[in-house]
Amino acid sequence: MENQDVFSGYFSGYVEGKEVVLHYAESQELAHTYVFDTEQEAENFYQTCLKMGELTSEVSESKQALAHQVLIKESLKGKHYQTMVY
């Protein structure tokens, strides 16, 4: 497994090849895994996750993880990927 990057107090993750894995601190799920067709798509999504983390810093702490998940889902509309939640 790659080294985990801590983006903020509520989530962390990493990108490895075509796969991006996100972990939310206050979530019952262990991980949200997104698998893309190319490594470039995965890297682009990873960078989007970082930007979304910055955007949600303006939201109250209790709602940051939920806001982040909503923004991520919106950013994935129209893209081809597979997702798994553990």
Coordinates of N, CA and C in Angstrom, one line a residue:
M1 N 0.8 -1.2 0.0 CA 0.0 0.0 0.0 C 0.9 1.2 0.0
E2 N 0.5 2.3 -0.7 CA 1.2 3.5 -0.8 C 1.0 4.2 0.6
N3 N 1.9 5.2 0.8 CA 1.8 6.1 2.0 C 0.5 6.9 1.9
Q4 N -0.2 6.9 3.0 CA -1.4 7.6 3.1 C -1.2 9.1 3.3
D5 N -1.8 10.0 2.5 CA -1.7 11.4 2.7 C -2.9 11.9 3.5
V6 N -2.6 12.7 4.5 CA -3.7 13.2 5.3 C -4.0 14.6 4.8
F7 N -5.2 14.7 4.2 CA -5.6 15.9 3.5 C -6.1 16.9 4.5
S8 N -6.8 16.5 5.5 CA -7.4 17.3 6.5 C -7.7 16.5 7.7
G9 N -8.4 17.1 8.7 CA -8.8 16.3 9.9 C -9.8 15.3 9.7
Y10 N -10.5 15.3 8.6 CA -11.6 14.4 8.4 C -11.4 13.3 7.3
F11 N -10.4 13.5 6.4 CA -10.1 12.4 5.4 C -8.7 12.4 5.0
S12 N -8.3 11.2 4.5 CA -7.0 10.9 4.0 C -7.1 10.0 2.9
G13 N -6.0 9.7 2.2 CA -6.1 8.8 1.0 C -4.8 8.7 0.3
Y14 N -4.8 8.0 -0.8 CA -3.7 7.8 -1.6 C -4.1 7.4 -3.0
V15 N -3.2 7.6 -4.0 CA -3.4 7.1 -5.4 C -2.3 6.1 -5.7
E16 N -2.7 5.0 -6.3 CA -1.8 4.0 -6.7 C -2.2 3.4 -8.0
G17 N -1.4 3.8 -9.1 CA -1.8 3.3 -10.4 C -3.2 3.9 -10.8
K18 N -4.1 3.1 -11.1 CA -5.4 3.5 -11.6 C -6.4 3.7 -10.4
E19 N -6.0 3.5 -9.2 CA -6.9 3.4 -8.1 C -6.6 4.6 -7.1
V20 N -7.7 5.2 -6.6 CA -7.7 6.2 -5.6 C -8.5 5.7 -4.4
V21 N -7.9 5.7 -3.2 CA -8.5 5.3 -2.0 C -8.7 6.4 -1.0
L22 N -9.9 6.7 -0.5 CA -10.2 7.7 0.4 C -10.7 7.1 1.7
H23 N -10.2 7.6 2.9 CA -10.7 7.2 4.2 C -11.2 8.4 4.9
Y24 N -12.4 8.3 5.4 CA -13.1 9.4 6.2 C -13.0 9.0 7.6
A25 N -12.5 10.0 8.5 CA -12.3 9.7 9.9 C -13.6 9.4 10.6
E26 N -14.7 10.1 10.2 CA -16.0 9.9 11.0 C -17.0 9.0 10.2
S27 N -16.5 8.1 9.4 CA -17.4 7.3 8.6 C -17.4 5.9 9.1
Q28 N -18.5 5.2 9.0 CA -18.6 3.8 9.3 C -17.9 2.9 8.3
E29 N -17.7 3.4 7.1 CA -17.0 2.7 6.0 C -15.5 2.8 6.3
L30 N -14.8 1.7 5.9 CA -13.4 1.8 6.1 C -12.7 2.6 5.0
A31 N -13.2 2.4 3.7 CA -12.6 3.1 2.6 C -13.5 3.2 1.4
H32 N -13.3 4.3 0.7 CA -14.0 4.5 -0.6 C -12.9 4.3 -1.7
T33 N -13.0 3.3 -2.5 CA -12.0 3.1 -3.6 C -12.6 3.4 -4.9
Y34 N -11.9 4.1 -5.7 CA -12.3 4.5 -7.1 C -11.3 4.0 -8.0
V35 N -11.7 3.2 -9.0 CA -10.8 2.7 -10.0 C -11.1 3.3 -11.4
F36 N -10.1 3.8 -12.0 CA -10.3 4.5 -13.3 C -9.7 3.7 -14.5
D37 N -10.0 4.1 -15.7 CA -9.4 3.4 -16.8 C -7.9 3.7 -17.0
T38 N -7.5 4.9 -16.6 CA -6.1 5.2 -16.8 C -5.5 5.8 -15.5
E39 N -4.1 5.7 -15.4 CA -3.5 6.3 -14.3 C -3.6 7.8 -14.3
Q40 N -3.7 8.4 -15.5 CA -3.9 9.9 -15.5 C -5.2 10.3 -15.0
E41 N -6.3 9.6 -15.3 CA -7.6 9.9 -14.7 C -7.6 9.7 -13.2
A42 N -6.9 8.7 -12.7 CA -6.8 8.5 -11.3 C -6.0 9.7 -10.6
E43 N -5.0 10.1 -11.2 CA -4.2 11.3 -10.7 C -5.0 12.5 -10.7
N44 N -5.8 12.8 -11.8 CA -6.6 13.9 -11.9 C -7.7 13.9 -10.8
F45 N -8.3 12.8 -10.5 CA -9.3 12.7 -9.5 C -8.6 12.9 -8.1
Y46 N -7.5 12.4 -7.9 CA -6.7 12.6 -6.7 C -6.5 14.1 -6.4
Q47 N -6.1 14.8 -7.4 CA -5.9 16.2 -7.3 C -7.2 16.9 -7.0
T48 N -8.3 16.5 -7.6 CA -9.6 17.0 -7.3 C -10.0 16.8 -5.9
C49 N -9.6 15.7 -5.3 CA -9.9 15.4 -3.9 C -9.2 16.4 -3.0
L50 N -7.9 16.7 -3.4 CA -7.2 17.7 -2.6 C -7.8 19.1 -2.7
K51 N -8.3 19.5 -3.9 CA -8.9 20.8 -4.0 C -10.2 20.8 -3.3
M52 N -11.0 19.7 -3.3 CA -12.3 19.7 -2.6 C -12.0 19.8 -1.1
G53 N -10.9 19.2 -0.6 CA -10.6 19.3 0.8 C -10.4 20.8 1.2
E54 N -9.7 21.5 0.3 CA -9.5 23.0 0.6 C -10.9 23.7 0.6
L55 N -11.7 23.4 -0.4 CA -13.0 24.1 -0.4 C -13.9 23.8 0.8
T56 N -13.9 22.6 1.3 CA -14.7 22.2 2.4 C -14.2 22.8 3.7
S57 N -13.0 23.3 3.7 CA -12.5 23.9 5.0 C -13.4 25.1 5.5
E58 N -14.2 25.6 4.6 CA -15.1 26.7 4.9 C -16.4 26.3 5.6
V59 N -16.6 25.0 5.5 CA -17.9 24.4 6.0 C -17.6 24.0 7.5
S60 N -18.7 24.0 8.3 CA -18.5 23.6 9.7 C -17.9 22.2 9.8
E61 N -17.0 22.0 10.8 CA -16.3 20.7 11.0 C -17.2 19.5 11.0
S62 N -18.4 19.6 11.6 CA -19.3 18.5 11.7 C -19.8 18.1 10.3
K63 N -19.8 18.9 9.3 CA -20.3 18.7 8.0 C -19.3 18.6 6.9
Q64 N -18.0 18.7 7.2 CA -17.0 18.7 6.2 C -16.9 17.4 5.4
A65 N -17.0 16.2 6.1 CA -16.9 15.0 5.4 C -18.0 14.8 4.4
L66 N -19.2 15.1 4.9 CA -20.4 14.9 4.0 C -20.3 15.9 2.8
A67 N -19.9 17.1 3.1 CA -19.8 18.1 2.0 C -18.8 17.6 1.0
H68 N -17.7 17.0 1.5 CA -16.6 16.5 0.6 C -17.2 15.4 -0.3
Q69 N -17.9 14.4 0.3 CA -18.5 13.3 -0.4 C -19.4 13.8 -1.5
V70 N -20.2 14.8 -1.2 CA -21.2 15.3 -2.2 C -20.4 16.0 -3.3
L71 N -19.4 16.8 -3.0 CA -18.6 17.4 -4.1 C -17.9 16.3 -5.0
I72 N -17.4 15.3 -4.3 CA -16.7 14.2 -5.1 C -17.7 13.6 -6.0
K73 N -18.9 13.2 -5.6 CA -19.9 12.6 -6.4 C -20.3 13.5 -7.6
E74 N -20.4 14.8 -7.4 CA -20.7 15.7 -8.4 C -19.5 15.8 -9.5
S75 N -18.3 15.7 -9.0 CA -17.1 15.8 -9.9 C -17.0 14.5 -10.7
L76 N -17.6 13.4 -10.3 CA -17.5 12.2 -11.0 C -18.6 12.0 -12.1
K77 N -19.6 12.8 -12.1 CA -20.7 12.7 -13.1 C -20.1 12.7 -14.5
G78 N -20.5 11.7 -15.3 CA -20.1 11.6 -16.7 C -18.8 10.9 -16.9
K79 N -18.1 10.5 -15.8 CA -16.8 9.9 -15.9 C -17.0 8.4 -15.8
H80 N -16.1 7.6 -16.4 CA -16.2 6.2 -16.3 C -15.2 5.7 -15.2
Y81 N -15.8 5.0 -14.2 CA -15.0 4.5 -13.1 C -15.8 3.4 -12.4
Q82 N -15.1 2.7 -11.5 CA -15.7 1.7 -10.7 C -15.5 2.2 -9.2
T83 N -16.5 1.9 -8.4 CA -16.3 2.3 -7.0 C -16.6 1.1 -6.1
M84 N -15.9 1.1 -5.0 CA -16.2 0.1 -3.9 C -16.1 0.8 -2.6
V85 N -17.0 0.4 -1.7 CA -17.0 1.0 -0.4 C -16.9 -0.2 0.6
Y86 N -15.9 -0.1 1.5 CA -15.6 -1.2 2.4 C -16.0 -0.8 3.8

